[in-house]
């Protein structure tokens, strides 16, 4: 996953107006567990292509996953 992100970063940087490249970078970062990086890549992709439902779905799923993980962590603290 880190190799994929490393390979995609130059492509995204070379064409910063390419929402598909930013979306692909977000997916690679997610696979590498760089959740903050994935969120930032998808935020930029969504700014470039707000009509792209795939990008928005990726953001929604990441946000829901992070919220679920935070809730589970909080429940563990209470026990």
PDB file of C-alpha atoms in Angstrom:
ATOM      1  CA  UNK A   1       0.000   0.000   0.000  1.00  0.00           C
ATOM      2  CA  UNK A   2       2.848   2.396   0.799  1.00  0.00           C
ATOM      3  CA  UNK A   3       4.382   1.582  -2.583  1.00  0.00           C
ATOM      4  CA  UNK A   4       1.099   2.399  -4.295  1.00  0.00           C
ATOM      5  CA  UNK A   5       0.836   5.725  -2.483  1.00  0.00           C
ATOM      6  CA  UNK A   6       4.467   6.509  -3.306  1.00  0.00           C
ATOM      7  CA  UNK A   7       3.786   5.771  -6.974  1.00  0.00           C
ATOM      8  CA  UNK A   8       0.599   7.864  -7.036  1.00  0.00           C
ATOM      9  CA  UNK A   9       1.940  10.950  -5.262  1.00  0.00           C
ATOM     10  CA  UNK A  10       3.991  12.179  -8.263  1.00  0.00           C
ATOM     11  CA  UNK A  11       1.038  11.637 -10.602  1.00  0.00           C
ATOM     12  CA  UNK A  12      -1.265  13.611  -8.315  1.00  0.00           C
ATOM     13  CA  UNK A  13       1.334  16.361  -7.881  1.00  0.00           C
ATOM     14  CA  UNK A  14       1.981  16.574 -11.631  1.00  0.00           C
ATOM     15  CA  UNK A  15      -1.712  17.052 -12.333  1.00  0.00           C
ATOM     16  CA  UNK A  16      -3.285  18.613  -9.227  1.00  0.00           C
ATOM     17  CA  UNK A  17      -6.575  19.188 -11.061  1.00  0.00           C
ATOM     18  CA  UNK A  18      -7.087  15.439 -11.614  1.00  0.00           C
ATOM     19  CA  UNK A  19      -9.772  14.284  -9.180  1.00  0.00           C
ATOM     20  CA  UNK A  20      -9.353  10.651 -10.236  1.00  0.00           C
ATOM     21  CA  UNK A  21      -5.656  10.732  -9.326  1.00  0.00           C
ATOM     22  CA  UNK A  22      -6.492  12.240  -5.936  1.00  0.00           C
ATOM     23  CA  UNK A  23      -9.193   9.623  -5.370  1.00  0.00           C
ATOM     24  CA  UNK A  24      -6.747   6.823  -6.228  1.00  0.00           C
ATOM     25  CA  UNK A  25      -4.167   8.358  -3.889  1.00  0.00           C
ATOM     26  CA  UNK A  26      -6.798   8.429  -1.139  1.00  0.00           C
ATOM     27  CA  UNK A  27      -7.498   4.734  -1.634  1.00  0.00           C
ATOM     28  CA  UNK A  28      -3.781   3.890  -1.526  1.00  0.00           C
ATOM     29  CA  UNK A  29      -3.324   5.940   1.636  1.00  0.00           C
ATOM     30  CA  UNK A  30      -6.318   4.235   3.219  1.00  0.00           C
ATOM     31  CA  UNK A  31      -4.814   0.820   2.482  1.00  0.00           C
ATOM     32  CA  UNK A  32      -1.634   2.035   4.172  1.00  0.00           C
ATOM     33  CA  UNK A  33      -3.703   3.112   7.201  1.00  0.00           C
ATOM     34  CA  UNK A  34      -2.896   6.776   6.633  1.00  0.00           C
ATOM     35  CA  UNK A  35      -6.435   7.851   7.397  1.00  0.00           C
ATOM     36  CA  UNK A  36      -5.661  11.549   7.724  1.00  0.00           C
ATOM     37  CA  UNK A  37      -3.813  11.517   4.399  1.00  0.00           C
ATOM     38  CA  UNK A  38      -6.686   9.673   2.734  1.00  0.00           C
ATOM     39  CA  UNK A  39      -9.166  12.203   4.087  1.00  0.00           C
ATOM     40  CA  UNK A  40      -7.109  15.111   2.760  1.00  0.00           C
ATOM     41  CA  UNK A  41      -6.736  13.486  -0.671  1.00  0.00           C
ATOM     42  CA  UNK A  42     -10.479  12.871  -0.878  1.00  0.00           C
ATOM     43  CA  UNK A  43     -11.281  16.381   0.321  1.00  0.00           C
ATOM     44  CA  UNK A  44      -9.215  17.776  -2.533  1.00  0.00           C
ATOM     45  CA  UNK A  45     -10.758  15.292  -4.996  1.00  0.00           C
ATOM     46  CA  UNK A  46     -14.258  16.284  -3.843  1.00  0.00           C
ATOM     47  CA  UNK A  47     -13.405  19.958  -4.308  1.00  0.00           C
ATOM     48  CA  UNK A  48     -12.298  19.204  -7.863  1.00  0.00           C
ATOM     49  CA  UNK A  49     -15.230  16.936  -8.734  1.00  0.00           C
ATOM     50  CA  UNK A  50     -18.129  17.497  -6.325  1.00  0.00           C
ATOM     51  CA  UNK A  51     -20.444  15.473  -8.569  1.00  0.00           C
ATOM     52  CA  UNK A  52     -18.286  12.332  -8.252  1.00  0.00           C
ATOM     53  CA  UNK A  53     -20.280  10.052  -5.961  1.00  0.00           C
ATOM     54  CA  UNK A  54     -17.402   7.570  -5.551  1.00  0.00           C
ATOM     55  CA  UNK A  55     -15.251  10.201  -3.878  1.00  0.00           C
ATOM     56  CA  UNK A  56     -18.050  11.275  -1.566  1.00  0.00           C
ATOM     57  CA  UNK A  57     -18.839   7.669  -0.668  1.00  0.00           C
ATOM     58  CA  UNK A  58     -15.178   7.082   0.194  1.00  0.00           C
ATOM     59  CA  UNK A  59     -15.271  10.077   2.538  1.00  0.00           C
ATOM     60  CA  UNK A  60     -18.512   8.943   4.149  1.00  0.00           C
ATOM     61  CA  UNK A  61     -17.228   5.413   4.698  1.00  0.00           C
ATOM     62  CA  UNK A  62     -13.972   6.652   6.206  1.00  0.00           C
ATOM     63  CA  UNK A  63     -15.799   9.050   8.516  1.00  0.00           C
ATOM     64  CA  UNK A  64     -18.187   6.291   9.637  1.00  0.00           C
ATOM     65  CA  UNK A  65     -15.301   3.882  10.225  1.00  0.00           C
ATOM     66  CA  UNK A  66     -13.396   6.418  12.288  1.00  0.00           C
ATOM     67  CA  UNK A  67     -16.489   7.232  14.324  1.00  0.00           C
ATOM     68  CA  UNK A  68     -17.127   3.529  14.949  1.00  0.00           C
ATOM     69  CA  UNK A  69     -13.515   2.978  15.999  1.00  0.00           C
ATOM     70  CA  UNK A  70     -13.657   5.953  18.366  1.00  0.00           C
ATOM     71  CA  UNK A  71     -16.873   4.664  19.935  1.00  0.00           C
ATOM     72  CA  UNK A  72     -15.364   1.209  20.451  1.00  0.00           C
ATOM     73  CA  UNK A  73     -12.272   2.758  22.025  1.00  0.00           C
ATOM     74  CA  UNK A  74     -14.442   4.834  24.358  1.00  0.00           C
ATOM     75  CA  UNK A  75     -16.431   1.757  25.419  1.00  0.00           C
ATOM     76  CA  UNK A  76     -13.197  -0.065  26.229  1.00  0.00           C
ATOM     77  CA  UNK A  77     -12.100   2.825  28.440  1.00  0.00           C
ATOM     78  CA  UNK A  78     -15.336   2.640  30.425  1.00  0.00           C
ATOM     79  CA  UNK A  79     -14.902  -1.057  31.235  1.00  0.00           C
TER      80      UNK A  79
END
